XYZ file of C-alpha atoms in Angstrom:
227
model
C 74.227 -57.991 53.612
C 72.831 -58.390 50.115
C 74.591 -57.070 47.037
C 72.242 -54.050 47.090
C 72.816 -53.187 50.766
C 74.238 -49.796 51.696
C 75.958 -49.457 55.060
C 75.135 -46.130 56.738
C 77.770 -45.135 59.284
C 76.423 -42.137 61.184
C 75.879 -41.293 64.880
C 73.098 -38.741 64.312
C 69.814 -40.645 64.608
C 67.850 -38.102 62.546
C 70.304 -38.349 59.643
C 70.308 -42.143 59.870
C 66.521 -42.207 59.570
C 66.582 -39.712 56.688
C 69.171 -41.704 54.768
C 67.553 -45.078 55.450
C 64.137 -43.861 54.323
C 65.404 -42.331 51.082
C 67.700 -45.232 50.226
C 64.971 -47.782 50.818
C 62.578 -45.707 48.731
C 65.178 -45.805 45.945
C 65.310 -49.609 46.050
C 68.308 -50.223 48.296
C 68.481 -52.304 51.458
C 70.225 -50.591 54.377
C 72.328 -51.516 57.379
C 73.413 -49.004 60.011
C 76.327 -48.498 62.384
C 76.596 -45.762 65.007
C 80.384 -45.766 65.410
C 83.521 -46.771 63.559
C 84.129 -50.047 65.350
C 80.588 -51.251 64.723
C 80.945 -50.266 61.066
C 84.107 -52.329 60.609
C 82.575 -55.336 62.355
C 79.441 -55.293 60.200
C 81.281 -54.583 56.943
C 83.785 -57.405 57.491
C 81.083 -59.862 58.515
C 79.004 -59.116 55.411
C 80.552 -56.699 52.867
C 78.060 -54.063 51.649
C 77.526 -52.811 48.108
C 78.524 -49.317 49.245
C 79.168 -47.230 52.340
C 77.936 -43.792 53.371
C 80.442 -42.787 56.012
C 80.273 -39.855 58.416
C 83.638 -38.275 59.142
C 83.050 -37.249 62.767
C 82.299 -40.496 64.594
C 82.713 -41.413 68.264
C 85.739 -43.614 68.936
C 87.169 -44.386 65.517
C 86.742 -41.487 63.081
C 85.654 -41.748 59.473
C 89.150 -41.370 58.071
C 90.340 -44.396 60.058
C 87.284 -46.436 59.077
C 87.829 -45.599 55.408
C 91.487 -46.591 55.635
C 90.647 -49.927 57.290
C 87.882 -50.745 54.802
C 90.151 -50.100 51.837
C 92.973 -52.096 53.420
C 90.843 -55.213 53.915
C 90.474 -57.324 50.717
C 86.940 -58.320 51.786
C 85.698 -54.717 51.848
C 88.126 -52.877 49.558
C 85.793 -53.029 46.551
C 82.890 -51.271 48.284
C 82.674 -47.616 47.166
C 82.620 -45.054 49.970
C 80.903 -41.676 50.084
C 82.076 -39.507 52.962
C 79.374 -37.476 54.667
C 80.400 -34.664 56.981
C 79.749 -31.166 58.252
C 83.383 -30.327 57.628
C 83.818 -28.964 54.139
C 87.467 -27.885 54.253
C 89.458 -28.795 51.173
C 92.101 -30.611 53.216
C 89.454 -32.979 54.597
C 88.193 -33.769 51.104
C 91.723 -34.403 49.862
C 92.588 -36.684 52.781
C 89.366 -38.639 52.388
C 89.890 -39.138 48.656
C 93.526 -40.096 49.176
C 92.437 -42.752 51.661
C 90.162 -44.265 49.034
C 86.811 -42.502 49.408
C 84.984 -42.220 46.091
C 83.020 -39.041 46.787
C 82.501 -36.421 49.460
C 79.191 -34.799 50.427
C 78.944 -31.889 52.860
C 76.047 -31.464 55.311
C 73.393 -30.202 54.935
C 72.767 -32.288 51.848
C 70.013 -33.181 49.428
C 69.026 -36.864 49.804
C 68.231 -36.978 46.088
C 71.671 -35.663 45.157
C 73.337 -38.090 47.534
C 71.514 -41.037 45.978
C 72.479 -39.866 42.483
C 76.105 -39.670 43.598
C 75.836 -43.119 45.162
C 74.410 -44.606 41.981
C 77.211 -43.017 39.995
C 79.973 -44.548 42.133
C 78.228 -47.924 42.196
C 78.010 -47.847 38.414
C 81.701 -46.999 38.115
C 82.555 -49.940 40.356
C 80.268 -52.416 38.585
C 82.159 -55.182 36.735
C 82.211 -54.899 32.980
C 79.775 -57.311 31.321
C 81.256 -60.200 29.412
C 80.991 -58.961 25.836
C 81.483 -62.511 24.520
C 78.424 -63.750 26.351
C 75.388 -65.108 24.555
C 72.286 -65.225 26.736
C 69.847 -67.939 25.740
C 66.451 -69.062 26.987
C 64.399 -71.614 25.065
C 64.109 -70.052 21.604
C 65.393 -66.633 22.650
C 69.047 -65.715 22.050
C 70.768 -62.446 23.008
C 74.270 -61.990 21.591
C 75.950 -59.341 23.747
C 78.925 -58.826 21.404
C 76.968 -58.639 18.161
C 74.138 -56.703 19.817
C 71.710 -59.081 18.121
C 68.519 -60.759 19.351
C 66.812 -63.711 17.719
C 63.652 -65.613 18.557
C 63.126 -69.103 17.140
C 65.931 -68.398 14.695
C 64.431 -65.132 13.439
C 66.234 -61.875 14.199
C 64.277 -59.251 16.144
C 65.156 -55.613 15.616
C 65.432 -53.784 18.930
C 66.506 -50.270 19.768
C 69.657 -49.892 21.895
C 67.542 -49.187 24.973
C 65.261 -52.177 24.363
C 68.336 -54.381 23.947
C 69.855 -53.229 27.253
C 66.502 -53.651 28.982
C 66.079 -57.210 27.714
C 69.654 -58.132 28.613
C 69.273 -56.703 32.119
C 66.070 -58.650 32.722
C 67.438 -61.872 31.262
C 70.674 -61.681 33.255
C 68.616 -61.326 36.427
C 66.125 -64.095 35.644
C 63.926 -64.957 38.596
C 64.676 -61.738 40.482
C 62.378 -58.751 40.666
C 64.004 -55.585 39.328
C 62.445 -52.359 40.540
C 61.709 -49.612 38.049
C 64.297 -47.504 39.827
C 66.923 -50.240 39.430
C 66.084 -50.633 35.738
C 66.227 -46.907 35.165
C 69.678 -46.711 36.705
C 71.127 -49.776 34.982
C 69.559 -49.267 31.554
C 69.220 -45.482 31.255
C 71.902 -44.487 33.764
C 69.972 -41.693 35.455
C 66.717 -40.936 37.212
C 64.149 -38.238 36.715
C 60.532 -37.411 37.531
C 58.064 -39.607 35.698
C 60.566 -42.445 35.345
C 57.945 -45.177 35.970
C 56.151 -44.303 32.755
C 59.419 -44.434 30.834
C 60.244 -47.946 32.037
C 56.664 -49.161 31.555
C 56.528 -47.807 28.003
C 59.744 -49.560 26.980
C 58.685 -52.826 28.594
C 55.401 -52.654 26.670
C 57.235 -52.090 23.377
C 59.682 -54.884 24.147
C 56.833 -57.296 24.864
C 55.206 -56.421 21.548
C 58.405 -57.294 19.693
C 58.856 -60.553 21.609
C 55.485 -61.855 20.429
C 54.581 -65.190 22.040
C 57.644 -64.856 24.298
C 56.286 -61.655 25.850
C 54.745 -63.402 28.850
C 58.261 -64.282 30.044
C 58.463 -60.692 31.337
C 56.229 -60.595 34.393
C 54.870 -57.445 36.001
C 55.168 -57.394 39.796
C 52.575 -54.845 40.822
C 53.887 -51.872 42.745
C 57.482 -53.081 42.418
C 58.780 -53.670 38.915
C 59.473 -56.541 36.510
C 60.852 -60.064 36.547
C 62.019 -62.373 33.789
C 60.681 -65.871 34.460
C 63.194 -68.491 35.463
């Protein structure tokens, strides 16, 4: 699985399709498992970025799967959101004590679930190296000093423009969807987000001058900083 893959562990085909569609629309890749044993096999073979785990599974239940995932060093870092029709407080407490990061009760809003997922993924993301200086040709981004210079001349960026540039530069060569940028730079999502990202990219390009063509637009997807 890729670092953006979410493992969906659910035996209800309709819910699997609903989750897969919404997650993929939000920019995630998905993998599915219909029972606990299949989930453990897939997660250990290729650890996912996160897990959406149904509690009531055939064979091995969600509590046992959660316990095994958190016990295994290969999968322990993956955040887990428990998804179940059982909303009793004792179930929530047990799930959280076993290492689950959040708990969503059916029926659920796919949008809310994705927001919760993004929140736990963000909490689990490693802290950036504040000592790092990102450099490309004449462009230099000092993460600690929060300073950007181009050909030795400092460029004044807003805090959002700085985070946007750093995110693009750190992911050089990879396409970042607007949804991914919104989550990593702004930390939330809302209606009309595409225009927000596009506007800030346009302003950032203007400030980068002759370096602006290093930020490529990938139509219908997002942006990429040239390698």
